[in-house]
CSV table of C-alpha atoms in Angstrom, one decimal:
chain,number,residue,atom,x,y,z
A,1,MET,CA,2.9,-28.9,19.5
A,2,ALA,CA,5.7,-26.4,20.4
A,3,ALA,CA,4.7,-23.6,22.7
A,4,TRP,CA,5.7,-20.9,20.3
A,5,LYS,CA,3.0,-22.0,17.9
A,6,GLU,CA,0.4,-21.0,20.5
A,7,ARG,CA,1.7,-17.9,22.2
A,8,ARG,CA,1.3,-14.4,20.9
A,9,ALA,CA,4.2,-12.1,20.2
A,10,THR,CA,4.1,-10.0,23.4
A,11,ALA,CA,7.2,-8.0,22.4
A,12,LEU,CA,5.2,-6.4,19.5
A,13,LEU,CA,1.6,-7.0,20.0
A,14,LEU,CA,-0.3,-6.0,23.2
A,15,ALA,CA,-3.5,-7.5,24.5
A,16,PHE,CA,-6.5,-6.9,22.2
A,17,VAL,CA,-8.7,-3.9,23.2
A,18,LEU,CA,-12.3,-4.0,22.2
A,19,LEU,CA,-13.5,-0.5,21.2
A,20,ASP,CA,-16.8,1.1,20.6
A,21,THR,CA,-17.1,0.8,16.8
A,22,SER,CA,-19.7,3.6,16.4
A,23,SER,CA,-19.1,6.1,13.6
A,24,TYR,CA,-16.8,9.1,14.1
A,25,ALA,CA,-17.7,12.1,12.0
A,26,ILE,CA,-14.9,14.5,12.5
A,27,ALA,CA,-15.7,18.1,13.3
A,28,ALA,CA,-12.5,19.8,12.1
A,29,PRO,CA,-11.8,23.3,13.4
A,30,GLY,CA,-12.5,24.8,10.0
A,31,GLY,CA,-15.6,22.7,9.2
A,32,ARG,CA,-15.6,19.4,7.4
A,33,PRO,CA,-12.2,17.8,7.3
A,34,ASN,CA,-10.0,17.7,4.2
A,35,PHE,CA,-8.4,14.4,3.0
A,36,ILE,CA,-5.1,13.6,1.4
A,37,HIS,CA,-4.2,10.1,0.4
A,38,LEU,CA,-0.4,10.2,-0.2
A,39,MET,CA,1.0,7.1,-1.8
A,40,MET,CA,4.4,6.1,-2.9
A,41,ASP,CA,5.1,3.4,-5.6
A,42,ASP,CA,6.9,0.2,-4.8
A,43,TRP,CA,8.2,1.1,-1.3
A,44,GLY,CA,8.5,-1.7,1.1
A,45,TRP,CA,8.2,-1.8,4.9
A,46,GLY,CA,12.0,-1.3,5.3
A,47,ASP,CA,12.1,1.7,3.0
A,48,VAL,CA,10.8,4.2,5.6
A,49,GLY,CA,13.1,5.3,8.4
A,50,VAL,CA,10.6,5.1,11.2
A,51,TYR,CA,9.8,1.5,10.4
A,52,LYS,CA,13.4,0.4,11.1
A,53,SER,CA,14.0,-1.6,14.2
A,54,PRO,CA,16.0,-0.4,17.1
A,55,GLY,CA,18.8,-2.6,15.9
A,56,GLY,CA,19.5,-0.5,12.9
A,57,GLY,CA,16.8,-1.4,10.4
A,58,TYR,CA,16.9,-3.0,7.0
A,59,THR,CA,18.2,-0.1,4.9
A,60,ARG,CA,20.0,3.2,5.4
A,61,VAL,CA,17.5,5.3,3.5
A,62,GLN,CA,16.8,8.7,5.1
A,63,THR,CA,13.1,9.8,5.3
A,64,PRO,CA,13.0,12.5,8.1
A,65,ASN,CA,9.8,14.1,6.9
A,66,ILE,CA,7.8,10.9,6.8
A,67,ASP,CA,9.3,9.9,10.1
A,68,SER,CA,8.0,13.3,11.5
A,69,LEU,CA,4.5,12.4,10.3
A,70,ALA,CA,4.7,9.2,12.4
A,71,ARG,CA,5.9,11.0,15.5
A,72,SER,CA,3.1,13.5,15.3
A,73,GLY,CA,0.5,11.0,14.2
A,74,LYS,CA,-0.3,7.3,14.3
A,75,MET,CA,1.9,4.6,12.8
A,76,PHE,CA,0.4,1.2,11.9
A,77,THR,CA,2.4,-2.0,11.8
A,78,ASP,CA,-0.3,-4.3,10.3
A,79,TYR,CA,-1.6,-2.4,7.3
A,80,HIS,CA,-2.2,-4.3,4.1
A,81,SER,CA,-2.8,-3.2,0.5
A,82,THR,CA,-5.5,-5.1,-1.3
A,83,SER,CA,-3.0,-6.5,-3.8
A,84,PRO,CA,0.7,-7.0,-4.2
A,85,VAL,CA,0.7,-4.9,-7.4
A,86,CYS,CA,-0.3,-1.5,-8.6
A,87,SER,CA,-3.7,-1.3,-10.4
A,88,PRO,CA,-5.6,-3.6,-8.1
A,89,SER,CA,-4.2,-2.0,-5.0
A,90,ARG,CA,-5.3,1.5,-6.3
A,91,ALA,CA,-8.7,0.1,-7.2
A,92,GLY,CA,-9.2,-1.2,-3.7
A,93,ILE,CA,-8.4,2.2,-2.2
A,94,MET,CA,-10.9,4.0,-4.6
A,95,THR,CA,-13.8,1.5,-4.2
A,96,GLY,CA,-13.4,-0.2,-0.8
A,97,ARG,CA,-13.5,-3.5,-2.6
A,98,PHE,CA,-11.1,-6.4,-2.9
A,99,PRO,CA,-10.1,-5.7,-6.5
A,100,GLY,CA,-10.5,-9.3,-7.8
A,101,GLU,CA,-14.2,-8.9,-7.1
A,102,ILE,CA,-14.4,-6.1,-9.7
A,103,GLY,CA,-12.2,-7.9,-12.3
A,104,ILE,CA,-8.9,-6.2,-11.6
A,105,HIS,CA,-6.4,-9.0,-10.8
A,106,SER,CA,-3.1,-7.5,-11.9
A,107,ALA,CA,-1.6,-4.3,-13.5
A,108,LEU,CA,-3.9,-2.9,-16.2
A,109,SER,CA,-2.3,-2.6,-19.6
A,110,PRO,CA,-3.0,-0.1,-22.4
A,111,SER,CA,-3.5,-3.2,-24.5
A,112,SER,CA,-7.0,-4.7,-24.2
A,113,GLN,CA,-5.7,-8.0,-25.5
A,114,LYS,CA,-3.2,-8.3,-22.7
A,115,ASN,CA,-5.9,-7.4,-20.2
A,116,ARG,CA,-8.0,-10.3,-21.5
A,117,GLU,CA,-5.0,-12.7,-21.2
A,118,GLU,CA,-4.6,-11.8,-17.6
A,119,GLY,CA,-8.3,-11.9,-16.7
A,120,ASN,CA,-8.6,-8.2,-16.3
A,121,VAL,CA,-11.2,-5.6,-17.3
A,122,ASP,CA,-9.8,-2.7,-19.3
A,123,PHE,CA,-10.5,-0.1,-16.6
A,124,LEU,CA,-12.1,0.5,-13.3
A,125,ASP,CA,-15.8,0.7,-13.8
A,126,PRO,CA,-16.8,4.4,-13.2
A,127,SER,CA,-20.4,3.3,-12.2
A,128,LEU,CA,-19.0,1.6,-9.0
A,129,PRO,CA,-19.3,3.7,-5.8
A,130,SER,CA,-15.9,5.3,-5.1
A,131,VAL,CA,-14.4,7.6,-2.5
A,132,SER,CA,-13.8,10.4,-5.0
A,133,ALA,CA,-17.3,10.4,-6.6
A,134,THR,CA,-19.0,10.1,-3.2
A,135,LEU,CA,-17.2,13.1,-1.7
A,136,GLN,CA,-17.8,15.2,-4.8
A,137,GLN,CA,-21.5,14.4,-4.6
A,138,HIS,CA,-21.4,15.7,-1.0
A,139,GLY,CA,-19.8,19.1,-1.7
A,140,TYR,CA,-16.1,18.3,-1.8
A,141,VAL,CA,-13.8,19.5,-4.6
A,142,VAL,CA,-11.7,16.4,-5.6
A,143,GLY,CA,-8.2,16.2,-7.1
A,144,HIS,CA,-5.9,13.5,-8.3
A,145,PHE,CA,-2.3,14.2,-9.0
A,146,GLY,CA,0.4,11.7,-10.1
A,147,LYS,CA,-0.1,8.1,-11.1
A,148,TRP,CA,-3.5,6.8,-12.2
A,149,HIS,CA,-3.1,3.3,-13.6
A,150,LEU,CA,-6.8,2.5,-13.4
A,151,GLY,CA,-7.2,2.1,-17.2
A,152,SER,CA,-5.7,3.7,-20.3
A,153,THR,CA,-7.0,1.7,-23.2
A,154,GLU,CA,-7.9,3.5,-26.5
A,155,THR,CA,-9.6,0.6,-28.2
A,156,PRO,CA,-12.0,-1.2,-28.4
A,157,VAL,CA,-13.4,1.0,-25.6
A,158,ALA,CA,-11.6,4.2,-24.5
A,159,ALA,CA,-10.9,4.1,-20.8
A,160,PRO,CA,-12.8,6.9,-18.9
A,161,LEU,CA,-11.0,10.1,-17.9
A,162,PRO,CA,-10.5,10.8,-14.2
A,163,SER,CA,-13.4,13.2,-14.3
A,164,ALA,CA,-15.7,10.1,-14.8
A,165,TYR,CA,-14.8,9.2,-11.2
A,166,GLY,CA,-15.9,12.5,-9.6
A,167,ILE,CA,-12.5,14.1,-9.9
A,168,ASN,CA,-12.7,17.9,-10.5
A,169,SER,CA,-9.0,18.5,-11.1
A,170,SER,CA,-6.3,16.1,-12.3
A,171,PHE,CA,-2.8,16.0,-13.6
A,172,THR,CA,-1.7,12.4,-14.1
A,173,PHE,CA,0.2,9.7,-15.9
A,174,ASP,CA,-0.6,6.1,-17.0
A,175,SER,CA,-4.0,7.4,-18.0
A,176,ARG,CA,-6.0,9.0,-20.8
A,177,ASP,CA,-6.1,12.3,-18.9
A,178,PRO,CA,-5.8,15.3,-21.2
A,179,ASN,CA,-3.6,16.8,-18.4
A,180,GLN,CA,-0.6,14.5,-18.4
A,181,PHE,CA,2.9,14.6,-17.1
A,182,ASN,CA,5.4,14.0,-19.8
A,183,THR,CA,7.1,10.9,-18.5
A,184,SER,CA,9.4,10.8,-21.5
A,185,ALA,CA,10.9,14.2,-20.5
A,186,GLN,CA,14.5,14.1,-19.5
A,187,GLU,CA,13.8,15.6,-16.1
A,188,TRP,CA,11.0,13.2,-15.1
A,189,PRO,CA,13.1,10.4,-13.5
A,190,SER,CA,14.7,12.9,-11.2
A,191,MET,CA,12.0,15.6,-10.6
A,192,SER,CA,8.7,13.7,-10.7
A,193,SER,CA,8.0,13.9,-7.0
A,194,GLY,CA,8.4,17.7,-7.0
A,195,MET,CA,6.3,18.1,-10.2
A,196,ILE,CA,3.4,16.1,-8.7
A,197,VAL,CA,3.5,17.9,-5.3
A,198,ASP,CA,3.5,21.3,-7.2
A,199,LYS,CA,0.1,20.4,-8.7
A,200,ALA,CA,-1.2,19.1,-5.3
A,201,VAL,CA,-0.2,22.3,-3.5
A,202,GLU,CA,-1.7,24.5,-6.3
A,203,PHE,CA,-5.0,22.5,-5.9
A,204,MET,CA,-5.4,22.7,-2.2
A,205,THR,CA,-4.4,26.4,-2.2
A,206,ASP,CA,-7.1,27.1,-4.7
A,207,ALA,CA,-9.7,25.1,-2.7
A,208,THR,CA,-8.7,26.9,0.5
A,209,HIS,CA,-9.1,30.3,-1.1
A,210,LYS,CA,-12.6,29.3,-2.4
A,211,LYS,CA,-13.4,27.9,1.1
A,212,LEU,CA,-14.2,24.5,-0.2
A,213,PRO,CA,-13.4,21.2,1.6
A,214,PHE,CA,-11.1,19.0,-0.5
A,215,TYR,CA,-10.2,15.5,-1.1
A,216,MET,CA,-7.1,14.6,-3.1
A,217,ASN,CA,-4.9,11.6,-4.1
A,218,VAL,CA,-1.2,12.4,-4.4
A,219,TRP,CA,0.3,9.3,-5.9
A,220,LEU,CA,4.0,9.6,-6.6
A,221,HIS,CA,6.2,7.8,-9.2
A,222,VAL,CA,9.1,7.0,-7.0
A,223,SER,CA,10.4,4.2,-6.6
A,224,HIS,CA,9.1,2.8,-9.8
A,225,ALA,CA,11.4,2.6,-12.8
A,226,LYS,CA,13.0,4.7,-14.2
A,227,LEU,CA,15.0,6.6,-11.5
A,228,ASP,CA,17.7,9.0,-12.3
A,229,PRO,CA,18.5,11.3,-9.3
A,230,THR,CA,20.6,14.5,-9.8
A,231,ARG,CA,24.0,14.8,-8.3
A,232,GLN,CA,22.6,17.2,-5.8
A,233,GLN,CA,19.9,14.6,-4.7
A,234,MET,CA,22.7,12.0,-4.3
A,235,GLU,CA,24.8,14.3,-2.2
A,236,LYS,CA,23.5,13.0,1.2
A,237,TYR,CA,24.8,9.5,0.4
A,238,LEU,CA,28.2,10.3,-1.0
A,239,PRO,CA,30.9,9.2,-1.2
A,240,VAL,CA,30.1,6.2,-3.2
A,241,SER,CA,32.2,4.0,-1.0
A,242,ASN,CA,29.8,4.7,1.9
A,243,VAL,CA,26.8,3.2,0.0
A,244,CYS,CA,27.8,0.9,-2.9
A,245,PRO,CA,28.8,-2.6,-2.0
A,246,THR,CA,32.4,-3.2,-2.9
A,247,PRO,CA,32.6,-0.2,-5.4
A,248,SER,CA,35.0,-0.5,-8.2
A,249,THR,CA,37.7,2.1,-8.7
A,250,ASN,CA,35.9,4.1,-11.4
A,251,GLU,CA,32.4,3.6,-10.0
A,252,THR,CA,30.4,6.9,-9.6
A,253,THR,CA,27.0,5.4,-8.7
A,254,CYS,CA,25.3,2.1,-7.9
A,255,PRO,CA,21.7,0.9,-7.4
A,256,HIS,CA,21.6,1.7,-3.7
A,257,LEU,CA,22.7,5.3,-4.3
A,258,ILE,CA,20.2,5.8,-7.1
A,259,PHE,CA,17.3,4.2,-5.1
A,260,TRP,CA,17.9,5.9,-1.8
A,261,ALA,CA,18.6,9.3,-3.3
A,262,SER,CA,15.3,9.1,-5.2
A,263,GLN,CA,13.4,8.1,-2.0
A,264,THR,CA,15.0,10.8,0.0
A,265,ASN,CA,14.0,13.4,-2.6
A,266,ALA,CA,10.4,12.1,-2.5
A,267,ASP,CA,10.6,12.5,1.3
A,268,GLU,CA,11.6,16.1,0.9
A,269,GLN,CA,8.6,16.7,-1.3
A,270,VAL,CA,6.4,15.1,1.4
A,271,GLY,CA,7.9,17.7,3.8
A,272,ARG,CA,7.0,20.5,1.3
A,273,LEU,CA,3.4,19.2,1.1
A,274,VAL,CA,3.1,19.3,4.9
A,275,ASP,CA,4.7,22.7,5.1
A,276,SER,CA,2.0,23.9,2.7
A,277,LEU,CA,-0.7,22.6,5.0
A,278,HIS,CA,0.9,24.6,7.8
A,279,SER,CA,1.2,27.7,5.8
A,280,LEU,CA,-2.5,27.5,4.7
A,281,ASP,CA,-3.5,26.8,8.3
A,282,LEU,CA,-5.0,23.4,7.3
A,283,VAL,CA,-2.9,20.9,9.2
A,284,LYS,CA,-5.5,20.4,12.0
A,285,ASP,CA,-8.3,20.3,9.5
A,286,THR,CA,-6.8,17.7,7.2
A,287,LEU,CA,-6.5,13.9,7.5
A,288,LEU,CA,-3.3,13.0,5.7
A,289,VAL,CA,-2.3,9.4,5.3
A,290,PHE,CA,1.0,8.1,4.0
A,291,THR,CA,1.3,4.6,2.5
A,292,THR,CA,2.6,2.7,-0.6
A,293,ASP,CA,0.8,0.6,-3.2
A,294,ASN,CA,2.6,-2.7,-2.8
A,295,GLY,CA,5.9,-4.2,-1.7
A,296,PRO,CA,9.3,-3.6,-3.3
A,297,GLU,CA,10.2,-4.4,-6.9
A,298,ASP,CA,12.5,-7.4,-7.8
A,299,PRO,CA,15.9,-6.3,-9.0
A,300,ALA,CA,15.5,-8.8,-11.8
A,301,VAL,CA,12.8,-6.5,-13.2
A,302,TYR,CA,14.6,-3.2,-12.5
A,303,MET,CA,18.3,-3.3,-11.6
A,304,ASN,CA,18.1,-0.2,-9.4
A,305,ALA,CA,15.2,-1.7,-7.3
A,306,VAL,CA,16.9,-2.4,-4.0
A,307,GLY,CA,13.9,-1.7,-1.8
A,308,SER,CA,13.3,-3.6,1.5
A,309,ALA,CA,10.3,-5.6,2.7
A,310,GLY,CA,11.8,-5.4,6.2
A,311,PRO,CA,11.3,-8.5,8.2
A,312,PHE,CA,8.8,-10.0,5.8
A,313,ARG,CA,9.0,-12.8,3.2
A,314,GLY,CA,7.9,-11.7,-0.3
A,315,GLN,CA,8.0,-8.6,-2.5
A,316,LYS,CA,5.9,-7.0,-5.2
A,317,ARG,CA,3.6,-9.6,-6.9
A,318,SER,CA,3.8,-12.0,-4.0
A,319,LEU,CA,1.0,-12.9,-1.6
A,320,TYR,CA,3.5,-13.4,1.2
A,321,GLU,CA,3.5,-10.5,3.7
A,322,GLY,CA,6.3,-8.5,2.0
A,323,GLY,CA,4.1,-8.1,-1.1
A,324,HIS,CA,1.2,-6.3,0.7
A,325,ARG,CA,2.2,-5.5,4.4
A,326,LEU,CA,3.2,-1.9,4.2
A,327,PRO,CA,3.9,1.3,6.0
A,328,PHE,CA,0.7,3.3,6.9
A,329,ILE,CA,0.8,6.6,8.9
A,330,ALA,CA,-2.3,8.7,9.8
A,331,HIS,CA,-1.8,12.3,10.7
A,332,MET,CA,-4.3,14.9,11.9
A,333,PRO,CA,-3.1,16.8,15.0
A,334,GLY,CA,-5.7,17.3,17.6
A,335,THR,CA,-7.9,14.5,16.2
A,336,ILE,CA,-5.5,11.6,15.8
A,337,PRO,CA,-3.2,10.9,18.8
A,338,SER,CA,0.5,11.6,18.3
A,339,ASN,CA,3.4,9.3,18.6
A,340,VAL,CA,1.3,6.1,18.8
A,341,VAL,CA,2.2,2.8,17.3
A,342,ASP,CA,-0.9,0.8,16.5
A,343,HIS,CA,-0.9,-3.0,15.7
A,344,SER,CA,-4.5,-3.2,14.5
A,345,VAL,CA,-5.0,-5.1,11.2
A,346,ILE,CA,-6.2,-2.6,8.6
A,347,SER,CA,-6.6,-2.6,4.8
A,348,GLY,CA,-6.5,-0.3,1.9
A,349,ALA,CA,-10.1,-1.3,1.3
A,350,ASP,CA,-11.0,0.5,4.6
A,351,TRP,CA,-10.2,3.9,3.2
A,352,PHE,CA,-13.5,4.6,1.4
A,353,PRO,CA,-15.8,3.8,4.3
A,354,THR,CA,-13.6,5.5,6.8
A,355,VAL,CA,-13.4,8.8,4.8
A,356,ALA,CA,-17.1,8.7,4.3
A,357,THR,CA,-17.7,8.5,8.0
A,358,MET,CA,-15.2,11.2,8.9
A,359,ALA,CA,-16.8,13.5,6.3
A,360,GLY,CA,-20.2,12.9,7.8
A,361,VAL,CA,-21.5,11.0,4.8
A,362,GLU,CA,-23.8,8.1,5.5
A,363,LEU,CA,-23.3,5.5,2.8
A,364,PRO,CA,-26.6,3.7,1.8
A,365,ALA,CA,-27.0,0.1,2.6
A,366,SER,CA,-26.8,-0.7,-1.1
A,367,VAL,CA,-23.2,0.5,-1.0
A,368,THR,CA,-22.0,-0.8,2.4
A,369,SER,CA,-23.3,-4.3,1.7
A,370,SER,CA,-20.9,-4.6,-1.2
A,371,LEU,CA,-17.8,-3.2,0.5
A,372,SER,CA,-14.9,-5.4,1.5
A,373,GLY,CA,-13.4,-2.8,3.8
A,374,VAL,CA,-14.7,-1.5,7.1
A,375,ASP,CA,-14.9,1.9,8.7
A,376,ILE,CA,-11.8,2.3,10.9
A,377,SER,CA,-12.4,5.9,12.0
A,378,HIS,CA,-12.7,4.7,15.6
A,379,VAL,CA,-9.2,3.1,15.2
A,380,LEU,CA,-7.6,6.2,13.9
A,381,VAL,CA,-8.8,8.5,16.7
A,382,SER,CA,-8.3,6.1,19.5
A,383,ASN,CA,-5.3,5.9,21.9
A,384,ALA,CA,-5.6,2.1,21.9
A,385,THR,CA,-2.8,0.1,20.3
A,386,VAL,CA,-4.7,-3.0,19.1
A,387,THR,CA,-8.3,-3.3,17.9
A,388,THR,CA,-9.9,-6.6,16.8
A,389,ARG,CA,-11.0,-6.9,13.2
A,390,SER,CA,-14.0,-9.1,12.4
A,391,ALA,CA,-13.9,-8.9,8.6
A,392,PRO,CA,-11.4,-11.1,6.8
A,393,LEU,CA,-8.8,-9.9,4.4
A,394,LEU,CA,-8.6,-11.7,1.0
A,395,TRP,CA,-6.2,-11.6,-1.9
A,396,ASP,CA,-5.8,-13.2,-5.3
A,397,TRP,CA,-2.8,-13.3,-7.6
A,398,GLN,CA,-3.2,-15.3,-10.8
A,399,ILE,CA,-0.2,-14.8,-13.1
A,400,ASN,CA,3.4,-16.1,-13.0
A,401,VAL,CA,6.1,-14.0,-11.6
A,402,THR,CA,9.9,-13.6,-11.7
A,403,GLY,CA,12.1,-13.7,-8.7
A,404,PRO,CA,13.3,-16.1,-6.1
A,405,CYS,CA,11.2,-19.3,-5.7
A,406,TRP,CA,10.6,-18.6,-2.0
A,407,ASN,CA,8.6,-15.5,-2.9
A,408,ARG,CA,6.3,-17.3,-5.3
A,409,ALA,CA,3.2,-17.7,-3.2
A,410,PRO,CA,0.0,-19.7,-3.9
A,411,ASN,CA,-2.8,-18.0,-5.8
A,412,MET,CA,-5.0,-16.9,-3.0
A,413,ALA,CA,-4.6,-15.8,0.7
A,414,ILE,CA,-6.9,-15.1,3.6
A,415,ARG,CA,-6.2,-13.4,6.9
A,416,VAL,CA,-8.5,-13.8,9.9
A,417,GLY,CA,-7.2,-12.8,13.3
A,418,PRO,CA,-3.6,-14.0,13.7
A,419,TYR,CA,-4.0,-16.7,11.1
A,420,LYS,CA,-3.1,-16.4,7.4
A,421,LEU,CA,-3.8,-19.3,5.0
A,422,LEU,CA,-2.5,-19.5,1.4
A,423,GLN,CA,-3.5,-22.1,-1.2
A,424,ASN,CA,-4.1,-22.8,-4.8
A,425,PRO,CA,-7.7,-23.2,-6.2
A,426,ASP,CA,-7.1,-27.0,-6.6
A,427,LEU,CA,-6.2,-27.0,-2.8
A,428,SER,CA,-2.5,-27.7,-3.5
A,429,ARG,CA,0.2,-25.8,-1.6
A,430,VAL,CA,-1.9,-25.2,1.5
A,431,GLU,CA,0.1,-23.0,3.9
A,432,LEU,CA,-1.1,-21.8,7.3
A,433,TYR,CA,0.8,-19.3,9.5
A,434,ASN,CA,0.1,-17.9,12.9
A,435,LEU,CA,1.5,-14.4,12.5
A,436,ASP,CA,1.3,-13.7,16.2
A,437,ALA,CA,3.3,-16.7,17.2
A,438,VAL,CA,6.6,-16.4,19.0
A,439,THR,CA,9.3,-18.4,17.3
A,440,ALA,CA,12.1,-20.4,19.0
A,441,ASP,CA,14.4,-17.3,18.8
A,442,HIS,CA,11.7,-15.2,20.5
A,443,LYS,CA,11.0,-13.2,17.4
A,444,GLY,CA,7.7,-12.9,15.7
A,445,GLU,CA,6.6,-15.3,13.0
A,446,TYR,CA,6.5,-12.5,10.4
A,447,PHE,CA,8.5,-14.3,7.8
A,448,GLU,CA,6.0,-17.1,7.2
A,449,ALA,CA,8.6,-19.8,7.7
A,450,GLN,CA,6.6,-22.1,10.1
A,451,ASN,CA,3.8,-23.7,8.1
A,452,VAL,CA,1.4,-25.3,10.6
A,453,ALA,CA,-1.2,-26.4,8.1
A,454,ASP,CA,-0.6,-30.1,8.9
A,455,ASP,CA,-0.6,-29.7,12.7
A,456,LEU,CA,-3.5,-31.7,14.2
A,457,ASP,CA,-4.7,-28.9,16.4
A,458,MET,CA,-4.8,-26.5,13.4
A,459,GLN,CA,-7.2,-28.6,11.2
A,460,ALA,CA,-10.4,-26.8,12.2
A,461,THR,CA,-8.7,-23.4,11.5
A,462,ARG,CA,-7.4,-24.7,8.2
A,463,THR,CA,-10.7,-26.1,7.1
A,464,ARG,CA,-12.6,-22.9,8.0
A,465,LEU,CA,-10.2,-20.5,6.3
A,466,SER,CA,-9.8,-22.7,3.3
A,467,ALA,CA,-13.6,-22.9,2.8
A,468,THR,CA,-14.0,-19.2,3.2
A,469,ALA,CA,-11.3,-18.4,0.7
A,470,MET,CA,-12.6,-20.9,-1.9
A,471,GLY,CA,-16.1,-19.6,-1.6
A,472,TRP,CA,-14.8,-16.1,-2.3
A,473,TRP,CA,-12.5,-17.3,-5.2
A,474,ASN,CA,-15.4,-19.1,-6.9
A,475,LYS,CA,-17.3,-15.8,-7.2
A,476,LEU,CA,-14.4,-13.9,-8.8
A,477,PRO,CA,-14.8,-12.9,-12.4
A,478,ASN,CA,-12.3,-14.1,-15.1
A,479,THR,CA,-10.0,-16.2,-13.0
A,480,THR,CA,-7.0,-17.3,-15.0
A,481,THR,CA,-4.8,-19.5,-12.9
A,482,HIS,CA,-1.1,-20.2,-13.3
A,483,TYR,CA,0.1,-22.5,-10.5
A,484,MET,CA,3.6,-21.6,-9.3
A,485,THR,CA,6.2,-23.8,-7.7
A,486,GLY,CA,7.5,-22.3,-4.5
A,487,CYS,CA,10.3,-23.4,-2.2
A,488,GLU,CA,11.4,-23.1,1.4
A,489,ALA,CA,15.1,-22.5,0.7
A,490,PHE,CA,14.8,-18.9,1.8
A,491,PRO,CA,17.4,-16.7,3.5
A,492,LEU,CA,16.0,-15.1,6.6
A,493,PRO,CA,16.2,-11.3,6.7
A,494,VAL,CA,19.1,-9.8,8.6
A,495,GLU,CA,18.9,-6.3,10.1
A,496,GLY,CA,21.4,-3.9,8.7
A,497,ASN,CA,21.6,-5.6,5.3
């Protein structure tokens, strides 16, 4: 077997460091810490400036405020959402569970019939332990601003309101919330980020004046369709000839201009949120994390979707890395070290148990025994750059998708250590990748191009991961499988494109 299949990628990943995994309750200067989960929609790895490579990166989008969070916080290179699509990814964050386990396999629809067709429940079960309800029960005031997408059916059963999940104050969309953004308004496609941050700033200002610790989700609309930036928002990228590939004589805009201008405007609103933390003297008392729900959308679905998965294969709705390996930045000056790049494997399912620990909340065994995620508070506060993870990551995707055949992954995936296995429930399309391997060109095997499932010395690993994944799959509720045909005729990503 070639040497690159056995070596680790020393250019990116350092030697594993074993840390003390005891709990880290955080004593913020002002008392118990505040928490902000800041999440974008449909941003890929390559859509954040600080995640660009030294060679120039994968897009030219400008995100100086998000980049500043990384420089004064901790930037993770191996963070994974619990799903390559919206609703299940959000459910994983809220509950600390792999969403297939709780019957959310794909995007929830307002139509109960469509949910049944895709094997979904109609809404996230409010009786499940969640980060929002748990913190409210322990004295936090809880807010949710922006996208919900955890259930909006009216019949046969009306989806619960956000208040059913321990949320004191909300202003949302894709929900039944009585406080809703008007997504049909003319200004929504250009001003949504600012409108959502307005509500978030109002909430944390009120909580601060009342001397209450707060938790809030700030889940933006950008870069989901529809996007329609103003001329002023596009100004940073003009003239058109600088951005649009081979612009025609009369062309005044193009997908790249629309997409990047919308993302840069969202970045400006991130800066405004952080400025508000400073003005309220909360920045050292508040854990703020930045991430996105899943990988970039396919242009075949929305023509202005020109997001970048960076060096990874896959996109939204794909179980290849580009569908779920995403930016994640943790920021809390004085508690989380600054300007550190961390290569630890972490998951959206880790958020709930981590927040509970940092808030000083001891979750009962009846809750922790059902969690898929693990407490990573020790990872956040450590100066170490790699921490081993014992718990596997598991994903399911059960419906057909559009897009290039090389992004159409099998129906399930499992990650343990450096190894990732994908397969269908009938054990067809078995693919095994060593994500830490060094390829012949001395780059990391991030693109999942070298399938080692049939290598003789990989059979024990293949058998072990396959059995674990199948045991998990067989316990999932309402599985509805559509086998997809993939292909290996993929174009390798090129930096600067």
